Coordinates of C-alpha atoms in Angstrom, one line a residue:
Chain A
M1 CA -235.1 -52.0 22.7
I2 CA -231.9 -53.3 24.3
E3 CA -233.4 -56.8 24.4
D4 CA -233.9 -56.6 20.7
I5 CA -230.3 -55.5 20.1
R6 CA -228.9 -58.3 22.3
A7 CA -231.1 -60.9 20.7
L8 CA -230.1 -59.8 17.3
A9 CA -226.4 -59.7 18.2
R10 CA -226.6 -63.2 19.7
E11 CA -228.3 -64.5 16.6
L12 CA -225.8 -62.9 14.2
L13 CA -222.8 -64.2 16.2
E14 CA -224.2 -67.7 16.7
K15 CA -225.0 -68.0 13.0
G16 CA -221.7 -66.7 12.1
T17 CA -223.2 -64.0 9.9
V18 CA -220.8 -61.5 11.5
E19 CA -217.5 -61.9 13.3
C20 CA -217.9 -59.0 15.6
V21 CA -220.7 -56.7 16.8
I22 CA -219.7 -53.2 17.7
G23 CA -221.9 -51.6 20.2
Y24 CA -221.8 -49.8 23.6
E25 CA -221.1 -51.1 27.1
V26 CA -220.6 -49.6 30.5
G27 CA -216.9 -49.5 31.4
P28 CA -215.3 -50.0 34.8
T29 CA -215.6 -46.3 35.7
G30 CA -219.3 -46.3 35.0
R31 CA -218.9 -44.4 31.7
V32 CA -220.3 -45.7 28.4
R33 CA -217.6 -46.9 26.0
P34 CA -217.6 -48.7 22.7
A35 CA -217.8 -52.5 23.0
F36 CA -216.5 -55.2 20.6
V37 CA -218.4 -58.4 21.1
Y38 CA -217.0 -61.5 19.5
E39 CA -218.7 -64.2 21.5
P40 CA -222.5 -64.9 21.8
A41 CA -222.1 -65.2 25.6
D42 CA -220.9 -61.6 25.8
V43 CA -223.9 -59.9 24.3
E44 CA -225.3 -59.1 27.8
R45 CA -222.6 -56.5 28.0
L46 CA -224.3 -54.4 25.3
I47 CA -226.4 -51.4 26.3
F48 CA -228.0 -48.5 24.5
D49 CA -229.2 -45.3 26.0
A50 CA -228.8 -41.5 25.8
R51 CA -225.1 -41.7 26.8
C52 CA -224.0 -43.6 23.7
Y53 CA -222.7 -40.6 21.8
H54 CA -219.7 -42.3 20.2
N55 CA -219.8 -42.7 16.4
L56 CA -218.9 -46.4 16.0
V57 CA -218.6 -46.1 12.2
T58 CA -215.0 -45.0 12.9
Y59 CA -214.0 -48.5 13.6
L60 CA -215.2 -49.9 10.3
T61 CA -212.6 -48.5 8.0
R62 CA -209.9 -50.1 10.3
R63 CA -211.6 -53.5 10.0
N64 CA -212.0 -53.3 6.3
K65 CA -208.9 -55.4 5.5
P66 CA -208.2 -59.1 5.8
R67 CA -206.6 -60.4 8.9
K68 CA -204.1 -62.4 6.9
K69 CA -203.1 -62.3 3.3
G70 CA -205.6 -64.3 1.2
E71 CA -208.3 -64.2 3.9
E72 CA -211.6 -62.5 3.4
V73 CA -212.4 -59.2 5.0
P74 CA -214.4 -60.0 8.2
T75 CA -218.0 -59.0 8.4
T76 CA -218.9 -56.6 11.2
A77 CA -222.2 -55.6 12.7
V78 CA -222.4 -52.1 13.9
L79 CA -224.9 -50.0 15.9
V80 CA -225.7 -46.8 14.2
K81 CA -227.7 -43.7 15.2
P82 CA -229.0 -41.5 12.4
C83 CA -225.9 -39.2 12.4
D84 CA -223.6 -42.3 12.4
A85 CA -225.6 -43.7 9.5
R86 CA -224.9 -40.6 7.5
S87 CA -221.2 -40.9 8.0
L88 CA -221.4 -44.6 7.1
Q89 CA -223.1 -43.6 3.9
V90 CA -220.2 -41.3 3.1
L91 CA -217.8 -44.2 3.6
L92 CA -219.9 -46.5 1.4
N93 CA -220.0 -43.8 -1.3
E94 CA -216.2 -43.6 -1.1
N95 CA -215.7 -47.4 -1.2
Q96 CA -214.0 -47.4 2.2
V97 CA -216.4 -50.0 3.5
Q98 CA -217.9 -52.8 1.6
R99 CA -221.7 -52.9 1.9
D100 CA -221.8 -56.7 2.1
K101 CA -219.2 -56.7 4.9
V102 CA -221.1 -54.6 7.2
Y103 CA -224.4 -55.4 9.0
I104 CA -226.1 -52.2 10.0
I105 CA -228.1 -52.3 13.2
G106 CA -230.0 -49.1 13.1
V107 CA -231.3 -47.7 16.4
A108 CA -234.1 -45.3 16.8
C109 CA -232.3 -42.4 18.4
P110 CA -233.7 -40.9 21.6
G111 CA -231.3 -38.0 21.3
M112 CA -228.1 -38.0 23.2
Q113 CA -227.6 -36.4 26.6
N114 CA -224.7 -34.7 28.4
A115 CA -223.4 -36.0 31.6
D116 CA -225.7 -33.8 33.6
G117 CA -228.8 -35.1 31.8
T118 CA -229.4 -32.1 29.6
P119 CA -229.9 -32.9 25.9
E120 CA -226.8 -32.5 23.7
L121 CA -227.0 -29.2 21.7
R122 CA -226.6 -31.0 18.4
C123 CA -229.5 -33.3 19.2
T124 CA -231.8 -30.4 19.8
R125 CA -231.1 -29.2 16.3
C126 CA -231.6 -32.7 14.7
D127 CA -234.9 -34.0 13.4
Q128 CA -233.7 -37.4 12.3
R129 CA -234.6 -40.2 14.7
V130 CA -234.4 -43.1 12.3
P131 CA -231.2 -43.9 10.4
L132 CA -231.4 -43.4 6.6
I133 CA -229.7 -46.8 6.0
Y134 CA -230.0 -50.0 8.1
D135 CA -230.4 -53.7 7.8
V136 CA -232.6 -54.0 10.9
L137 CA -234.1 -51.2 12.9
C138 CA -234.3 -51.6 16.7
G139 CA -236.6 -49.5 18.9
E140 CA -239.6 -47.3 18.3
P141 CA -238.7 -43.9 16.9
P142 CA -239.8 -41.3 19.4
E143 CA -241.9 -38.3 18.4
V144 CA -239.8 -35.2 17.9
P145 CA -240.9 -31.7 17.2
A146 CA -240.0 -30.6 13.7
V147 CA -236.9 -28.5 14.0
T148 CA -234.7 -26.9 11.3
D149 CA -231.1 -26.3 11.9
T150 CA -230.6 -22.5 11.7
Y151 CA -226.8 -22.6 12.3
D152 CA -227.3 -19.9 14.9
D153 CA -224.0 -20.8 16.5
V154 CA -222.1 -20.3 13.3
E155 CA -224.0 -17.1 12.5
R156 CA -223.0 -15.7 15.9
I157 CA -219.3 -16.0 14.9
E158 CA -220.0 -14.7 11.4
A159 CA -221.6 -11.5 12.9
L160 CA -218.4 -10.6 14.8
P161 CA -216.0 -8.0 13.2
L162 CA -213.1 -9.5 11.2
E163 CA -210.4 -8.8 13.8
E164 CA -212.5 -10.3 16.6
R165 CA -213.0 -13.5 14.6
L166 CA -209.3 -13.9 14.1
A167 CA -208.6 -13.3 17.7
Y168 CA -211.3 -15.7 18.7
W169 CA -210.0 -18.5 16.6
L170 CA -206.4 -17.9 17.5
G171 CA -207.4 -18.1 21.1
E172 CA -209.4 -21.3 20.6
L173 CA -206.9 -23.1 18.4
D174 CA -203.9 -22.1 20.5
R175 CA -205.2 -24.5 23.1
C176 CA -204.8 -27.4 20.7
I177 CA -202.1 -29.9 21.9
R178 CA -202.1 -31.8 18.6
C179 CA -203.1 -35.0 20.2
Y180 CA -205.0 -35.8 17.0
A181 CA -207.9 -37.3 19.0
C182 CA -210.3 -35.4 16.7
R183 CA -208.9 -37.0 13.7
Q184 CA -208.8 -40.5 15.3
A185 CA -212.5 -40.2 16.4
C186 CA -213.7 -38.9 13.0
P187 CA -215.2 -41.7 10.8
T188 CA -214.5 -39.8 7.6
C189 CA -210.8 -39.0 8.5
F190 CA -209.4 -42.3 7.4
C191 CA -206.1 -41.6 5.5
S192 CA -203.5 -44.2 6.5
V193 CA -200.8 -41.5 6.6
C194 CA -202.2 -38.2 7.7
E195 CA -201.0 -35.1 5.9
A196 CA -200.2 -33.5 9.2
E197 CA -198.0 -36.4 10.4
R198 CA -195.9 -37.1 7.3
D199 CA -192.2 -37.5 8.1
D200 CA -191.3 -34.9 5.5
S201 CA -193.8 -32.4 7.0
L202 CA -194.4 -31.2 3.4
W203 CA -197.5 -29.1 4.3
V204 CA -198.0 -29.0 8.0
G205 CA -195.0 -28.7 10.3
I206 CA -195.0 -31.0 13.3
A207 CA -194.4 -28.2 15.8
D208 CA -196.9 -27.5 18.6
R209 CA -197.3 -23.8 17.7
I210 CA -200.1 -21.6 16.5
P211 CA -199.3 -21.6 12.7
E212 CA -199.1 -25.4 12.5
K213 CA -202.1 -25.9 14.8
A214 CA -204.3 -23.5 12.9
F215 CA -203.2 -25.0 9.6
F216 CA -204.0 -28.5 10.8
H217 CA -207.5 -27.6 11.9
I218 CA -208.3 -25.6 8.8
I219 CA -207.3 -28.4 6.4
R220 CA -209.0 -31.0 8.5
A221 CA -212.3 -29.1 8.4
F222 CA -211.8 -28.6 4.7
H223 CA -211.1 -32.2 4.0
Q224 CA -214.5 -33.0 5.7
A225 CA -216.3 -30.5 3.4
G226 CA -219.5 -32.2 2.1
R227 CA -218.5 -35.3 4.1
C228 CA -218.9 -34.3 7.8
A229 CA -222.2 -35.7 9.1
E230 CA -221.9 -33.4 12.2
C231 CA -221.8 -36.4 14.6
N232 CA -219.7 -34.2 16.9
A233 CA -217.2 -37.1 17.6
C234 CA -214.3 -34.7 17.2
E235 CA -215.5 -32.2 19.7
A236 CA -216.6 -34.8 22.1
V237 CA -213.1 -36.3 22.4
C238 CA -211.2 -33.0 22.4
P239 CA -209.3 -32.8 25.7
M240 CA -208.9 -29.1 25.4
G241 CA -212.6 -28.3 24.7
I242 CA -212.0 -26.6 21.3
P243 CA -215.3 -25.9 19.6
L244 CA -214.4 -27.9 16.5
S245 CA -218.0 -28.3 15.5
L246 CA -218.2 -24.6 14.8
I247 CA -215.6 -25.0 12.0
N248 CA -217.2 -28.1 10.6
R249 CA -220.7 -26.7 10.7
K250 CA -219.5 -23.5 9.0
V251 CA -218.2 -25.6 6.1
A252 CA -221.3 -27.8 6.1
K253 CA -223.5 -24.7 6.0
D254 CA -221.6 -23.2 3.1
V255 CA -221.6 -26.5 1.2
A256 CA -225.4 -26.7 1.6
Q257 CA -225.8 -23.1 0.5
M258 CA -223.6 -23.3 -2.5
M259 CA -224.2 -26.8 -3.7
A260 CA -227.9 -27.0 -4.0
G261 CA -228.6 -28.0 -0.4
Y262 CA -226.2 -30.9 -0.4
R263 CA -225.9 -32.6 3.0
A264 CA -223.3 -35.2 3.7
G265 CA -224.4 -38.8 3.7
E266 CA -228.0 -38.2 2.7
S267 CA -227.6 -39.7 -0.8
E268 CA -225.2 -41.9 -2.8
E269 CA -223.8 -38.8 -4.4
P270 CA -220.2 -38.1 -3.3
T271 CA -219.2 -34.8 -1.9
P272 CA -219.8 -32.0 -4.5
L273 CA -216.1 -30.9 -4.0
V274 CA -215.0 -33.9 -6.1
T275 CA -217.7 -33.9 -8.8
M276 CA -218.4 -31.8 -11.9
L277 CA -220.7 -28.8 -11.9
T278 CA -224.3 -29.7 -12.4
G279 CA -225.6 -26.3 -13.1
E280 CA -227.6 -26.2 -9.9
E281 CA -224.9 -24.6 -7.8
A282 CA -225.2 -21.1 -6.4
I283 CA -221.5 -20.5 -6.1
D284 CA -220.3 -17.0 -5.0
E285 CA -218.9 -14.7 -7.5
I286 CA -215.3 -15.9 -8.0
H287 CA -213.7 -12.6 -7.3
Chain B
M1 CA -189.4 -11.6 6.9
S2 CA -187.8 -9.0 9.1
E3 CA -187.4 -6.8 6.0
R4 CA -191.0 -6.8 5.2
T5 CA -192.2 -6.2 8.8
S6 CA -190.0 -3.2 9.1
N7 CA -191.4 -2.0 5.8
Q8 CA -195.0 -1.5 6.9
V9 CA -197.7 0.5 5.1
D10 CA -195.2 3.2 3.8
G11 CA -194.1 2.0 0.4
F12 CA -195.8 -1.3 1.0
E13 CA -195.4 -3.6 -2.0
P14 CA -197.7 -6.6 -1.8
K15 CA -196.3 -10.0 -2.4
I16 CA -198.6 -12.1 -4.5
V17 CA -198.3 -15.8 -5.3
A18 CA -200.1 -16.7 -8.5
F19 CA -200.9 -20.3 -9.4
L20 CA -201.2 -20.4 -13.1
C21 CA -202.5 -23.4 -15.0
N22 CA -200.1 -24.8 -17.5
W23 CA -202.5 -24.9 -20.5
C24 CA -204.2 -21.5 -20.4
S25 CA -203.2 -19.0 -17.8
Y26 CA -199.4 -19.7 -18.0
A27 CA -199.7 -19.3 -21.8
G28 CA -201.7 -16.1 -21.2
A29 CA -199.1 -14.8 -18.9
D30 CA -196.4 -15.7 -21.5
A31 CA -198.4 -13.9 -24.2
A32 CA -198.7 -10.8 -21.9
G33 CA -194.9 -10.8 -21.6
I34 CA -194.4 -11.3 -25.3
S35 CA -196.8 -8.5 -26.1
R36 CA -194.8 -6.2 -23.8
L37 CA -197.9 -5.4 -21.7
E38 CA -197.2 -3.6 -18.5
L39 CA -197.4 -6.1 -15.6
P40 CA -197.1 -5.5 -11.9
P41 CA -193.8 -6.9 -10.6
N42 CA -195.4 -8.2 -7.4
I43 CA -196.6 -11.5 -8.9
L44 CA -194.6 -14.6 -8.1
P45 CA -195.9 -17.2 -10.7
V46 CA -196.1 -20.9 -9.8
R47 CA -197.0 -23.1 -12.7
V48 CA -199.3 -26.0 -11.9
M49 CA -200.6 -28.5 -14.4
C50 CA -204.2 -27.6 -13.7
S51 CA -206.0 -25.1 -11.5
G52 CA -207.7 -28.1 -10.0
R53 CA -204.3 -29.0 -8.6
V54 CA -204.4 -26.0 -6.3
S55 CA -205.3 -27.5 -3.0
I56 CA -206.1 -25.4 0.0
E57 CA -202.8 -26.5 1.5
M58 CA -201.0 -24.6 -1.3
V59 CA -203.0 -21.4 -0.7
L60 CA -202.7 -21.5 3.0
K61 CA -199.0 -22.3 2.9
A62 CA -198.4 -19.3 0.6
L63 CA -200.3 -17.0 2.9
M64 CA -198.6 -18.2 6.0
A65 CA -195.1 -18.2 4.4
G66 CA -195.4 -14.5 3.6
A67 CA -197.7 -13.8 0.7
D68 CA -200.2 -11.0 1.1
G69 CA -202.5 -12.4 -1.5
V70 CA -203.0 -15.5 -3.6
L71 CA -204.2 -15.5 -7.2
V72 CA -205.5 -18.7 -8.8
L73 CA -205.9 -18.6 -12.6
G74 CA -207.2 -21.4 -14.7
C75 CA -208.9 -22.2 -18.0
H76 CA -212.4 -21.0 -18.5
I77 CA -215.1 -23.5 -17.5
G78 CA -215.5 -25.9 -20.4
D79 CA -211.9 -25.3 -21.7
C80 CA -210.1 -27.3 -19.1
H81 CA -207.3 -29.4 -20.7
Y82 CA -208.4 -32.3 -18.5
G83 CA -212.1 -31.8 -19.0
S84 CA -213.3 -31.0 -15.5
G85 CA -210.3 -29.9 -13.4
N86 CA -211.6 -26.4 -13.0
H87 CA -215.0 -27.6 -12.0
R88 CA -213.4 -28.6 -8.7
T89 CA -211.5 -25.3 -8.4
V90 CA -214.6 -23.3 -8.9
K91 CA -216.2 -25.0 -5.9
R92 CA -213.1 -25.2 -3.7
I93 CA -211.8 -21.7 -3.8
P94 CA -215.1 -19.9 -3.0
L95 CA -215.6 -22.3 -0.2
L96 CA -212.1 -21.5 1.1
R97 CA -212.8 -17.8 0.8
R98 CA -215.8 -18.2 3.0
L99 CA -213.8 -20.2 5.6
M100 CA -211.0 -17.6 5.5
T101 CA -213.6 -14.9 6.2
Y102 CA -215.0 -17.0 9.1
M103 CA -211.5 -17.4 10.5
G104 CA -210.8 -13.7 10.3
I105 CA -208.7 -13.2 7.1
E106 CA -210.0 -10.9 4.4
P107 CA -211.4 -13.0 1.6
D108 CA -210.2 -10.6 -1.0
R109 CA -206.7 -11.8 -0.5
L110 CA -207.7 -14.9 -2.5
R111 CA -208.9 -14.5 -6.0
L112 CA -209.9 -17.1 -8.6
D113 CA -210.3 -16.1 -12.2
W114 CA -210.0 -17.5 -15.7
V115 CA -207.5 -16.5 -18.3
S116 CA -207.2 -18.3 -21.6
G117 CA -203.9 -18.6 -23.6
A118 CA -205.0 -15.8 -25.9
E119 CA -206.1 -13.4 -23.2
A120 CA -202.9 -11.5 -22.6
G121 CA -204.7 -8.2 -21.9
R122 CA -207.0 -10.0 -19.4
F123 CA -204.0 -11.4 -17.6
A124 CA -202.5 -7.9 -17.3
K125 CA -205.9 -6.4 -16.1
I126 CA -206.5 -9.1 -13.5
T127 CA -203.0 -9.0 -12.0
T128 CA -203.0 -5.2 -11.8
E129 CA -206.5 -5.2 -10.2
F130 CA -205.5 -7.8 -7.7
V131 CA -202.3 -6.2 -6.7
E132 CA -204.1 -2.9 -6.2
A133 CA -206.8 -4.6 -4.2
V134 CA -204.3 -6.3 -1.9
R135 CA -202.3 -3.1 -1.6
A136 CA -205.4 -1.4 -0.4
L137 CA -205.9 -4.2 2.2
G138 CA -202.3 -3.7 3.5
P139 CA -199.9 -6.3 4.6
L140 CA -201.3 -9.5 6.0
S141 CA -200.1 -9.6 9.6
L142 CA -200.9 -12.9 11.0
P143 CA -199.5 -14.2 14.3
L144 CA -200.0 -17.4 12.4
R145 CA -197.0 -16.7 10.3
E146 CA -194.3 -16.2 12.9
G147 CA -191.4 -18.6 12.5
L148 CA -193.0 -20.6 9.7

């Protein structure tokens, strides 16, 4: 599979179809990191295995502008796993990435693994092994048992009494140091000026205290409603180990329940939170 | 803030922030006043151009800055001055109610309802009901709030 990816990357760069190929490489410490390949000679750096958990779609929005005034937006090739493809679809729906400026190299996903070789929890819940959108597919999709995501982790929190839930979240969110790594890693968090970092602190104060931290995480999760593809990039980069996926997955679960099974990035429909009622929703009683 | 913390459950008067849409609910509230209907004094109205304008930031900020409940009132579905503003509200607020519950805040502190410009009686009924519901829940004591 990696030979296919390298050959394809070399061909794209030599022909000048794309300016850059975004993939994965092994860094100097032996860990896998994102790689930006501009020269055909460098394609040997590219790798792909079960350690490539990063969502490379994040980098596309930042490349979606011309280098200089009057120049064209550069074309970029990007490696996408099935979950990454869903976040890419969200960006395409929202016109954040131009479809003809991105060359999608889909990879058949073996399922990602933690550092100790155990499968990542999210990958054990996922039954997608082939991206929903791609220009070229590399690799043979592995057989996976049919699994359905039961949101058991979210339900565990939901089952706690109210006060314990509040205590749990205050405890978890208090660890936040407001480094904004979650926001930076998130492909669908692309505002050029973040509401949490505005100079006038209109909504979210800049202090590193519980009110501001909780506020930041709640609004960030809500802004991803119907847009989060559950790629887990935010949780993976959190230096304090905050279970951010539990918030995002709760919102995703409720969106699916209320908005006729909507899942982010599976269609060209934008998030239902910005569209009109279709009559198929099962929205809770409003009071 | 210190005043309200010293003034716990005994004689607790809930503080309610109500976001009223300019075209229906604000007119409804106005009509309720003109008709001399009895209204609870706990409501702090904020006029917004559309209930679709009420972002979750506004709701959360109100709760964190000292409100015990937030009421969002808009035009009935189909009557929105802008056509479909309240279609967004009707999805957003229930979703936020669920997320609030998940995070450990009683969902009944947030209520969305529809009041048209002619429904003065309905405005009085909803506000009275909501104030009583929040009074029953007691003051919202969030460590979240301190110092905000």
